[in-house]
PDB file of C-alpha atoms (C1' of nucleotides) in Angstrom:
ATOM      1  CA  UNK A1474      51.760 117.034  97.879  1.00  0.00           C
ATOM      2  CA  UNK A1475      53.907 114.793 100.101  1.00  0.00           C
ATOM      3  CA  UNK A1476      54.630 112.063  97.607  1.00  0.00           C
ATOM      4  CA  UNK A1477      56.783 109.084  98.374  1.00  0.00           C
ATOM      5  CA  UNK A1478      57.563 108.010  94.838  1.00  0.00           C
ATOM      6  CA  UNK A1479      61.175 106.868  94.488  1.00  0.00           C
ATOM      7  CA  UNK A1480      61.896 109.536  91.870  1.00  0.00           C
ATOM      8  CA  UNK A1481      60.724 112.229  94.293  1.00  0.00           C
ATOM      9  CA  UNK A1482      63.094 111.021  96.948  1.00  0.00           C
ATOM     10  CA  UNK A1483      66.099 110.689  94.661  1.00  0.00           C
ATOM     11  CA  UNK A1484      65.787 114.100  93.037  1.00  0.00           C
ATOM     12  CA  UNK A1485      64.968 115.745  96.321  1.00  0.00           C
ATOM     13  CA  UNK A1486      68.071 114.173  97.824  1.00  0.00           C
ATOM     14  CA  UNK A1487      70.174 115.435  94.922  1.00  0.00           C
ATOM     15  CA  UNK A1488      68.737 118.943  95.162  1.00  0.00           C
ATOM     16  CA  UNK A1489      70.949 119.786  98.132  1.00  0.00           C
ATOM     17  CA  UNK A1490      74.537 120.892  97.484  1.00  0.00           C
ATOM     18  CA  UNK A1491      75.822 119.317 100.685  1.00  0.00           C
ATOM     19  CA  UNK A1492      74.284 115.964  99.821  1.00  0.00           C
ATOM     20  CA  UNK A1493      75.768 116.121  96.344  1.00  0.00           C
ATOM     21  CA  UNK A1494      79.120 116.892  97.957  1.00  0.00           C
ATOM     22  CA  UNK A1495      78.753 113.746 100.044  1.00  0.00           C
ATOM     23  CA  UNK A1496      78.090 111.703  96.930  1.00  0.00           C
ATOM     24  CA  UNK A1497      81.026 113.252  95.102  1.00  0.00           C
ATOM     25  CA  UNK A1498      83.254 112.401  98.034  1.00  0.00           C
ATOM     26  CA  UNK A1499      81.986 108.830  98.214  1.00  0.00           C
ATOM     27  CA  UNK A1500      82.626 108.106  94.541  1.00  0.00           C
ATOM     28  CA  UNK A1501      86.305 108.318  95.513  1.00  0.00           C
ATOM     29  CA  UNK A1502      85.817 105.676  98.199  1.00  0.00           C
ATOM     30  CA  UNK A1503      84.090 104.976 101.525  1.00  0.00           C
ATOM     31  CA  UNK A1504      84.179 107.491 104.366  1.00  0.00           C
ATOM     32  CA  UNK A1505      83.112 107.785 107.989  1.00  0.00           C
ATOM     33  CA  UNK A1506      80.333 110.121 109.087  1.00  0.00           C
ATOM     34  CA  UNK A1507      82.689 112.403 110.984  1.00  0.00           C
ATOM     35  CA  UNK A1508      84.895 112.824 107.923  1.00  0.00           C
ATOM     36  CA  UNK A1509      81.880 113.878 105.845  1.00  0.00           C
ATOM     37  CA  UNK A1510      80.853 116.191 108.661  1.00  0.00           C
ATOM     38  CA  UNK A1511      84.277 117.877 108.564  1.00  0.00           C
ATOM     39  CA  UNK A1512      84.104 118.092 104.777  1.00  0.00           C
ATOM     40  CA  UNK A1513      80.752 119.899 104.832  1.00  0.00           C
ATOM     41  CA  UNK A1514      81.581 122.076 107.787  1.00  0.00           C
ATOM     42  CA  UNK A1515      78.343 121.287 109.578  1.00  0.00           C
ATOM     43  CA  UNK A1516      77.435 119.431 112.753  1.00  0.00           C
ATOM     44  CA  UNK A1517      77.610 115.669 113.018  1.00  0.00           C
ATOM     45  CA  UNK A1518      73.868 115.708 113.672  1.00  0.00           C
ATOM     46  CA  UNK A1519      73.207 117.566 110.425  1.00  0.00           C
ATOM     47  CA  UNK A1520      75.409 115.140 108.523  1.00  0.00           C
ATOM     48  CA  UNK A1521      73.543 112.186 109.960  1.00  0.00           C
ATOM     49  CA  UNK A1522      70.277 113.756 108.776  1.00  0.00           C
ATOM     50  CA  UNK A1523      71.663 114.167 105.271  1.00  0.00           C
ATOM     51  CA  UNK A1524      72.789 110.570 105.297  1.00  0.00           C
ATOM     52  CA  UNK A1525      69.337 109.444 106.299  1.00  0.00           C
ATOM     53  CA  UNK A1526      67.905 111.211 103.226  1.00  0.00           C
ATOM     54  CA  UNK A1527      70.596 109.707 101.006  1.00  0.00           C
ATOM     55  CA  UNK A1528      69.970 106.228 102.331  1.00  0.00           C
ATOM     56  CA  UNK A1529      66.206 106.517 101.971  1.00  0.00           C
ATOM     57  CA  UNK A1530      66.707 107.388  98.318  1.00  0.00           C
ATOM     58  CA  UNK A1531      69.170 104.527  97.849  1.00  0.00           C
ATOM     59  CA  UNK A1532      72.019 106.804  96.893  1.00  0.00           C
ATOM     60  CA  UNK A1533      74.184 105.747  99.826  1.00  0.00           C
ATOM     61  CA  UNK A1534      74.603 102.651 101.973  1.00  0.00           C
ATOM     62  CA  UNK A1535      76.318 102.472 105.332  1.00  0.00           C
ATOM     63  CA  UNK A1536      77.403 100.012 107.948  1.00  0.00           C
ATOM     64  CA  UNK A1537      78.481 100.471 111.489  1.00  0.00           C
ATOM     65  CA  UNK A1538      81.565  98.711 112.819  1.00  0.00           C
ATOM     66  CA  UNK A1539      82.390  99.475 116.417  1.00  0.00           C
ATOM     67  CA  UNK A1540      81.723 103.151 116.952  1.00  0.00           C
ATOM     68  CA  UNK A1541      82.357 104.262 113.382  1.00  0.00           C
ATOM     69  CA  UNK A1542      79.781 104.154 110.582  1.00  0.00           C
ATOM     70  CA  UNK A1543      81.277 103.790 107.125  1.00  0.00           C
ATOM     71  CA  UNK A1544      79.344 105.126 104.134  1.00  0.00           C
ATOM     72  CA  UNK A1545      79.608 104.258 100.483  1.00  0.00           C
ATOM     73  CA  UNK A1546      77.806 104.784  97.197  1.00  0.00           C
ATOM     74  CA  UNK A1547      74.687 102.743  96.480  1.00  0.00           C
ATOM     75  CA  UNK A1548      74.361 102.637  92.682  1.00  0.00           C
ATOM     76  CA  UNK A1549      70.597 102.004  92.752  1.00  0.00           C
ATOM     77  CA  UNK A1550      69.519 105.598  93.299  1.00  0.00           C
ATOM     78  CA  UNK A1551      72.060 107.008  90.875  1.00  0.00           C
ATOM     79  CA  UNK A1552      70.872 104.632  88.173  1.00  0.00           C
ATOM     80  CA  UNK A1553      67.230 105.386  88.865  1.00  0.00           C
ATOM     81  CA  UNK A1554      67.730 109.120  88.390  1.00  0.00           C
ATOM     82  CA  UNK A1555      69.921 108.625  85.340  1.00  0.00           C
ATOM     83  CA  UNK A1556      67.330 106.343  83.789  1.00  0.00           C
ATOM     84  CA  UNK A1557      64.478 108.809  84.188  1.00  0.00           C
ATOM     85  CA  UNK A1558      66.506 111.624  82.619  1.00  0.00           C
ATOM     86  CA  UNK A1559      67.687 109.436  79.776  1.00  0.00           C
ATOM     87  CA  UNK A1560      64.140 108.316  79.027  1.00  0.00           C
ATOM     88  CA  UNK A1561      62.918 111.907  78.827  1.00  0.00           C
ATOM     89  CA  UNK A1562      65.746 113.073  76.630  1.00  0.00           C
ATOM     90  CA  UNK A1563      65.510 110.193  74.175  1.00  0.00           C
ATOM     91  CA  UNK A1564      61.730 110.436  73.913  1.00  0.00           C
ATOM     92  CA  UNK A1565      62.143 114.100  73.123  1.00  0.00           C
ATOM     93  CA  UNK A1566      64.911 113.476  70.589  1.00  0.00           C
ATOM     94  CA  UNK A1567      62.991 110.726  68.802  1.00  0.00           C
ATOM     95  CA  UNK A1568      60.035 113.012  68.502  1.00  0.00           C
ATOM     96  CA  UNK A1569      62.237 115.644  66.866  1.00  0.00           C
ATOM     97  CA  UNK A1570      63.555 112.983  64.482  1.00  0.00           C
ATOM     98  CA  UNK A1571      60.043 111.993  63.414  1.00  0.00           C
ATOM     99  CA  UNK A1572      59.166 115.642  63.011  1.00  0.00           C
ATOM    100  CA  UNK A1573      62.213 116.127  60.804  1.00  0.00           C
ATOM    101  CA  UNK A1574      61.186 113.144  58.666  1.00  0.00           C
ATOM    102  CA  UNK A1575      57.720 114.566  58.151  1.00  0.00           C
ATOM    103  CA  UNK A1576      58.976 118.033  57.282  1.00  0.00           C
ATOM    104  CA  UNK A1577      61.555 116.554  54.910  1.00  0.00           C
ATOM    105  CA  UNK A1578      59.051 114.473  52.946  1.00  0.00           C
ATOM    106  CA  UNK A1579      58.392 115.077  49.199  1.00  0.00           C
ATOM    107  CA  UNK A1580      54.650 115.693  49.666  1.00  0.00           C
ATOM    108  CA  UNK A1581      54.370 118.097  52.597  1.00  0.00           C
ATOM    109  CA  UNK A1582      50.641 118.567  53.139  1.00  0.00           C
ATOM    110  CA  UNK A1583      50.310 121.540  55.460  1.00  0.00           C
ATOM    111  CA  UNK A1584      51.358 120.115  58.821  1.00  0.00           C
ATOM    112  CA  UNK A1585      49.979 121.404  62.104  1.00  0.00           C
ATOM    113  CA  UNK A1586      51.129 120.426  65.629  1.00  0.00           C
ATOM    114  CA  UNK A1587      48.255 119.098  67.699  1.00  0.00           C
ATOM    115  CA  UNK A1588      48.170 120.982  70.987  1.00  0.00           C
ATOM    116  CA  UNK A1589      45.233 119.330  72.774  1.00  0.00           C
TER     117      UNK A1589
ATOM    118  CA  UNK B1292      72.373 127.612 102.168  1.00  0.00           C
ATOM    119  CA  UNK B1293      70.532 129.315  99.343  1.00  0.00           C
ATOM    120  CA  UNK B1294      72.851 128.327  96.565  1.00  0.00           C
ATOM    121  CA  UNK B1295      72.331 129.300  92.984  1.00  0.00           C
ATOM    122  CA  UNK B1296      74.500 126.682  91.352  1.00  0.00           C
ATOM    123  CA  UNK B1297      72.960 125.319  88.171  1.00  0.00           C
ATOM    124  CA  UNK B1298      72.940 121.782  89.543  1.00  0.00           C
ATOM    125  CA  UNK B1299      70.978 122.946  92.573  1.00  0.00           C
ATOM    126  CA  UNK B1300      68.331 124.500  90.410  1.00  0.00           C
ATOM    127  CA  UNK B1301      67.987 121.553  88.058  1.00  0.00           C
ATOM    128  CA  UNK B1302      67.696 118.897  90.727  1.00  0.00           C
ATOM    129  CA  UNK B1303      65.418 121.045  92.829  1.00  0.00           C
ATOM    130  CA  UNK B1304      63.191 121.540  89.795  1.00  0.00           C
ATOM    131  CA  UNK B1305      63.110 117.804  89.183  1.00  0.00           C
ATOM    132  CA  UNK B1306      62.296 117.020  92.810  1.00  0.00           C
ATOM    133  CA  UNK B1307      58.644 117.970  92.343  1.00  0.00           C
ATOM    134  CA  UNK B1308      56.290 115.367  90.873  1.00  0.00           C
ATOM    135  CA  UNK B1309      54.148 117.999  89.136  1.00  0.00           C
ATOM    136  CA  UNK B1310      57.169 119.528  87.472  1.00  0.00           C
ATOM    137  CA  UNK B1311      58.344 116.123  86.322  1.00  0.00           C
ATOM    138  CA  UNK B1312      54.850 115.525  84.941  1.00  0.00           C
ATOM    139  CA  UNK B1313      55.172 118.724  82.937  1.00  0.00           C
ATOM    140  CA  UNK B1314      58.477 117.545  81.495  1.00  0.00           C
ATOM    141  CA  UNK B1315      57.057 114.133  80.679  1.00  0.00           C
ATOM    142  CA  UNK B1316      54.191 115.793  78.872  1.00  0.00           C
ATOM    143  CA  UNK B1317      56.479 118.115  76.930  1.00  0.00           C
ATOM    144  CA  UNK B1318      58.684 115.318  75.642  1.00  0.00           C
ATOM    145  CA  UNK B1319      55.636 114.353  73.569  1.00  0.00           C
ATOM    146  CA  UNK B1320      55.475 117.848  72.077  1.00  0.00           C
ATOM    147  CA  UNK B1321      54.791 121.495  72.931  1.00  0.00           C
ATOM    148  CA  UNK B1322      51.823 122.525  75.081  1.00  0.00           C
ATOM    149  CA  UNK B1323      50.118 125.670  76.307  1.00  0.00           C
ATOM    150  CA  UNK B1324      50.149 126.681  79.973  1.00  0.00           C
ATOM    151  CA  UNK B1325      46.428 126.080  80.406  1.00  0.00           C
ATOM    152  CA  UNK B1326      46.764 122.553  79.067  1.00  0.00           C
ATOM    153  CA  UNK B1327      49.505 121.799  81.595  1.00  0.00           C
ATOM    154  CA  UNK B1328      47.346 123.355  84.268  1.00  0.00           C
ATOM    155  CA  UNK B1329      44.475 121.015  83.379  1.00  0.00           C
ATOM    156  CA  UNK B1330      46.862 118.060  83.308  1.00  0.00           C
ATOM    157  CA  UNK B1331      48.159 118.741  86.829  1.00  0.00           C
ATOM    158  CA  UNK B1332      44.785 119.663  88.259  1.00  0.00           C
ATOM    159  CA  UNK B1333      46.099 122.827  89.893  1.00  0.00           C
ATOM    160  CA  UNK B1334      45.521 126.546  89.329  1.00  0.00           C
ATOM    161  CA  UNK B1335      46.920 128.368  86.357  1.00  0.00           C
ATOM    162  CA  UNK B1336      48.867 130.518  88.806  1.00  0.00           C
ATOM    163  CA  UNK B1337      50.503 127.459  90.347  1.00  0.00           C
ATOM    164  CA  UNK B1338      51.364 126.126  86.900  1.00  0.00           C
ATOM    165  CA  UNK B1339      52.998 129.411  85.949  1.00  0.00           C
ATOM    166  CA  UNK B1340      55.092 129.218  89.109  1.00  0.00           C
ATOM    167  CA  UNK B1341      56.237 125.700  88.227  1.00  0.00           C
ATOM    168  CA  UNK B1342      57.112 126.863  84.741  1.00  0.00           C
ATOM    169  CA  UNK B1343      59.194 129.670  86.152  1.00  0.00           C
ATOM    170  CA  UNK B1344      61.238 127.138  88.118  1.00  0.00           C
ATOM    171  CA  UNK B1345      61.582 124.912  85.068  1.00  0.00           C
ATOM    172  CA  UNK B1346      62.715 127.790  82.875  1.00  0.00           C
ATOM    173  CA  UNK B1347      65.204 129.042  85.465  1.00  0.00           C
ATOM    174  CA  UNK B1348      66.781 125.601  85.473  1.00  0.00           C
ATOM    175  CA  UNK B1349      66.807 125.443  81.671  1.00  0.00           C
ATOM    176  CA  UNK B1350      64.569 122.410  81.543  1.00  0.00           C
ATOM    177  CA  UNK B1351      61.815 124.189  79.625  1.00  0.00           C
ATOM    178  CA  UNK B1352      61.608 127.080  77.186  1.00  0.00           C
ATOM    179  CA  UNK B1353      58.478 128.997  76.255  1.00  0.00           C
ATOM    180  CA  UNK B1354      57.296 131.680  73.889  1.00  0.00           C
ATOM    181  CA  UNK B1355      54.201 133.761  73.895  1.00  0.00           C
ATOM    182  CA  UNK B1356      52.200 134.243  70.716  1.00  0.00           C
ATOM    183  CA  UNK B1357      49.099 136.342  71.129  1.00  0.00           C
ATOM    184  CA  UNK B1358      47.558 135.397  74.424  1.00  0.00           C
ATOM    185  CA  UNK B1359      48.853 131.822  74.562  1.00  0.00           C
ATOM    186  CA  UNK B1360      52.272 130.802  75.852  1.00  0.00           C
ATOM    187  CA  UNK B1361      53.630 127.624  74.308  1.00  0.00           C
ATOM    188  CA  UNK B1362      56.116 125.547  76.290  1.00  0.00           C
ATOM    189  CA  UNK B1363      58.615 122.997  75.109  1.00  0.00           C
ATOM    190  CA  UNK B1364      61.607 121.020  76.365  1.00  0.00           C
ATOM    191  CA  UNK B1365      64.940 122.761  76.696  1.00  0.00           C
ATOM    192  CA  UNK B1366      67.572 120.015  76.451  1.00  0.00           C
ATOM    193  CA  UNK B1367      70.209 122.029  78.343  1.00  0.00           C
ATOM    194  CA  UNK B1368      68.937 121.314  81.836  1.00  0.00           C
ATOM    195  CA  UNK B1369      68.220 117.679  81.102  1.00  0.00           C
ATOM    196  CA  UNK B1370      71.729 117.178  79.783  1.00  0.00           C
ATOM    197  CA  UNK B1371      73.273 118.985  82.727  1.00  0.00           C
ATOM    198  CA  UNK B1372      71.581 116.705  85.236  1.00  0.00           C
ATOM    199  CA  UNK B1373      72.318 113.604  83.199  1.00  0.00           C
ATOM    200  CA  UNK B1374      75.958 114.591  82.917  1.00  0.00           C
ATOM    201  CA  UNK B1375      76.421 115.045  86.651  1.00  0.00           C
ATOM    202  CA  UNK B1376      74.880 111.660  87.401  1.00  0.00           C
ATOM    203  CA  UNK B1377      76.883 109.937  84.714  1.00  0.00           C
ATOM    204  CA  UNK B1378      80.117 111.446  86.009  1.00  0.00           C
ATOM    205  CA  UNK B1379      79.417 110.205  89.536  1.00  0.00           C
ATOM    206  CA  UNK B1380      78.494 106.718  88.457  1.00  0.00           C
ATOM    207  CA  UNK B1381      81.465 106.225  86.156  1.00  0.00           C
ATOM    208  CA  UNK B1382      83.930 107.616  88.694  1.00  0.00           C
ATOM    209  CA  UNK B1383      82.554 105.169  91.194  1.00  0.00           C
ATOM    210  CA  UNK B1384      82.658 102.257  88.738  1.00  0.00           C
ATOM    211  CA  UNK B1385      86.219 102.974  87.651  1.00  0.00           C
ATOM    212  CA  UNK B1386      87.280 103.039  91.267  1.00  0.00           C
ATOM    213  CA  UNK B1387      85.734  99.605  91.758  1.00  0.00           C
ATOM    214  CA  UNK B1388      87.570  98.373  88.679  1.00  0.00           C
ATOM    215  CA  UNK B1389      90.922  99.577  89.995  1.00  0.00           C
ATOM    216  CA  UNK B1390      90.120  98.024  93.348  1.00  0.00           C
ATOM    217  CA  UNK B1391      89.372  94.722  91.601  1.00  0.00           C
ATOM    218  CA  UNK B1392      92.688  94.888  89.738  1.00  0.00           C
ATOM    219  CA  UNK B1393      94.602  95.455  92.935  1.00  0.00           C
ATOM    220  CA  UNK B1394      92.849  92.659  94.785  1.00  0.00           C
ATOM    221  CA  UNK B1395      93.380  90.325  91.849  1.00  0.00           C
ATOM    222  CA  UNK B1396      97.117  90.946  91.640  1.00  0.00           C
ATOM    223  CA  UNK B1397      99.704  88.173  92.252  1.00  0.00           C
ATOM    224  CA  UNK B1398     101.532  90.063  95.040  1.00  0.00           C
ATOM    225  CA  UNK B1399      98.802  91.429  97.302  1.00  0.00           C
ATOM    226  CA  UNK B1400     100.660  93.360  99.973  1.00  0.00           C
ATOM    227  CA  UNK B1401      98.134  93.929 102.728  1.00  0.00           C
ATOM    228  CA  UNK B1402      95.911  96.630 101.269  1.00  0.00           C
ATOM    229  CA  UNK B1403      94.264  99.212 103.440  1.00  0.00           C
ATOM    230  CA  UNK B1404      91.700 101.808 102.277  1.00  0.00           C
ATOM    231  CA  UNK B1405      92.846 105.320 103.103  1.00  0.00           C
ATOM    232  CA  UNK B1406      90.034 107.079 104.924  1.00  0.00           C
ATOM    233  CA  UNK B1407      91.534 110.523 105.487  1.00  0.00           C
TER     234      UNK B1407
ATOM    235  C1'  DC C1459      33.037 146.822  71.351  1.00  0.00           C
ATOM    236  C1'  DA C1460      31.726 143.537  75.049  1.00  0.00           C
ATOM    237  C1'  DG C1461      32.706 139.636  77.027  1.00  0.00           C
ATOM    238  C1'  DA C1462      35.437 135.432  77.179  1.00  0.00           C
ATOM    239  C1'  DC C1463      40.213 133.578  77.226  1.00  0.00           C
ATOM    240  C1'  DA C1464      44.793 132.928  78.515  1.00  0.00           C
ATOM    241  C1'  DC C1465      47.679 134.265  81.254  1.00  0.00           C
ATOM    242  C1'  DT C1466      50.203 137.380  85.064  1.00  0.00           C
ATOM    243  C1'  DT C1467      51.233 139.328  89.582  1.00  0.00           C
ATOM    244  C1'  DA C1468      50.794 139.888  94.457  1.00  0.00           C
ATOM    245  C1'  DA C1469      49.748 138.499  98.884  1.00  0.00           C
ATOM    246  C1'  DG C1470      48.648 135.021 102.275  1.00  0.00           C
ATOM    247  C1'  DT C1471      48.788 130.224 104.356  1.00  0.00           C
ATOM    248  C1'  DG C1472      50.345 125.803 105.984  1.00  0.00           C
ATOM    249  C1'  DT C1473      53.973 122.446 105.591  1.00  0.00           C
ATOM    250  C1'  DC C1474      58.616 120.857 104.977  1.00  0.00           C
ATOM    251  C1'  DG C1475      63.443 120.880 105.404  1.00  0.00           C
ATOM    252  C1'  DA C1476      68.273 122.235 106.890  1.00  0.00           C
ATOM    253  C1'  DC C1477      70.470 123.559 110.819  1.00  0.00           C
ATOM    254  C1'  DT C1478      71.476 123.994 115.663  1.00  0.00           C
ATOM    255  C1'  DT C1479      71.975 122.773 120.626  1.00  0.00           C
ATOM    256  C1'  DG C1480      71.973 119.605 124.249  1.00  0.00           C
ATOM    257  C1'  DA C1481      71.438 115.315 126.439  1.00  0.00           C
ATOM    258  C1'  DC C1482      72.547 110.390 125.838  1.00  0.00           C
ATOM    259  C1'  DT C1483      74.667 105.647 124.396  1.00  0.00           C
ATOM    260  C1'  DT C1484      78.348 102.931 122.866  1.00  0.00           C
ATOM    261  C1'  DT C1485      83.043 101.886 121.889  1.00  0.00           C
ATOM    262  C1'  DC C1486      87.814 102.537 122.047  1.00  0.00           C
ATOM    263  C1'  DT C1487      92.400 103.612 124.458  1.00  0.00           C
ATOM    264  C1'  DG C1488      95.934 105.225 127.870  1.00  0.00           C
TER     265       DG C1488
ATOM    266  C1'  DC D1204      88.378 102.355 134.713  1.00  0.00           C
ATOM    267  C1'  DA D1205      88.135 107.365 133.190  1.00  0.00           C
ATOM    268  C1'  DG D1206      87.724 110.049 129.667  1.00  0.00           C
ATOM    269  C1'  DA D1207      87.743 110.912 124.699  1.00  0.00           C
ATOM    270  C1'  DA D1208      85.689 109.690 120.182  1.00  0.00           C
ATOM    271  C1'  DA D1209      81.912 108.725 117.148  1.00  0.00           C
ATOM    272  C1'  DG D1210      77.397 108.594 116.692  1.00  0.00           C
ATOM    273  C1'  DT D1211      72.296 109.018 117.895  1.00  0.00           C
ATOM    274  C1'  DC D1212      67.868 111.248 119.346  1.00  0.00           C
ATOM    275  C1'  DA D1213      64.759 115.010 120.319  1.00  0.00           C
ATOM    276  C1'  DA D1214      63.360 119.505 120.305  1.00  0.00           C
ATOM    277  C1'  DG D1215      63.258 124.008 118.450  1.00  0.00           C
ATOM    278  C1'  DT D1216      64.176 127.841 114.928  1.00  0.00           C
ATOM    279  C1'  DC D1217      63.621 129.950 110.664  1.00  0.00           C
ATOM    280  C1'  DG D1218      63.534 130.418 105.953  1.00  0.00           C
ATOM    281  C1'  DA D1219      61.778 128.043 101.458  1.00  0.00           C
ATOM    282  C1'  DC D1220      58.087 126.178  98.835  1.00  0.00           C
ATOM    283  C1'  DA D1221      53.668 124.659  96.761  1.00  0.00           C
ATOM    284  C1'  DC D1222      49.437 126.101  96.887  1.00  0.00           C
ATOM    285  C1'  DT D1223      45.489 129.294  96.945  1.00  0.00           C
ATOM    286  C1'  DT D1224      42.520 133.483  96.067  1.00  0.00           C
ATOM    287  C1'  DA D1225      41.944 137.875  94.122  1.00  0.00           C
ATOM    288  C1'  DA D1226      42.784 141.505  91.185  1.00  0.00           C
ATOM    289  C1'  DG D1227      44.817 142.803  87.133  1.00  0.00           C
ATOM    290  C1'  DT D1228      46.573 142.986  81.652  1.00  0.00           C
ATOM    291  C1'  DG D1229      46.567 142.012  76.949  1.00  0.00           C
ATOM    292  C1'  DT D1230      44.170 139.361  72.951  1.00  0.00           C
ATOM    293  C1'  DC D1231      40.737 137.192  70.429  1.00  0.00           C
ATOM    294  C1'  DT D1232      35.838 136.620  68.581  1.00  0.00           C
ATOM    295  C1'  DG D1233      30.787 137.116  67.936  1.00  0.00           C
TER     296       DG D1233
END
DNA sequence: CAGACACTTAAGTGTCGACTTGACTTTCTG
DNA sequence: CAGAAAGTCAAGTCGACACTTAAGTGTCTG
């Protein structure tokens, strides 16, 4: 089941607490890899691996100047995830609305939810 | 790093394409476990395991009547995930706004981003 | 009531993912 | 220029995870 859909990558990236901590830090402004490494309390190598995941899912961008790589938020991934969730929630809510309309109608012929 | 934060659970649940497919199906209305199983093309047992993850993260609720368990969306998890993403994005956007204000000011004393 | 249905639980398997250590490369700085 | 700083790359370890099969448990239905 090794999918490479964008949604897979984004949600998988967000599933890790350390990666979310990186994102939370970066919303406050850019940071170097070593700073993030200190923040998480893990090795530089581990941090770099997290950043690779975050960049692949377009949640973070980074550029290297001299010997320091500076990371910042990439809004693309964030928006993609937000959009999927919003779509699900609104679809669900609209369905409930329609259901309410039907149940509130003056002539309620016995209504049954189709399951198949 | 086996965290049990709610955000961990929700995003981890959403990271799997089959679980997202279940959610997408349920936004259209309730469904039985065996129907979801058919939809995914995996074993009933596997489907039950996915549902356990989805229920633990409050993305799905289910009730058993007779021998059939009916599943439906639980908005709690969806909202939780959406809220986290929204918070990150807006924090980031507001920071950019403030940055724009500063850079657009009449007396721009040489501005340097604090990194530590 | 017998057999089909709709799950449920347990155990096993192969893969992935988060870390680590250790060996480099590149870029400052005293 | 020597050494420190900041990353980078490559293994290697070990626990999680998505499946499966197999053996149940209740609940209809003819």
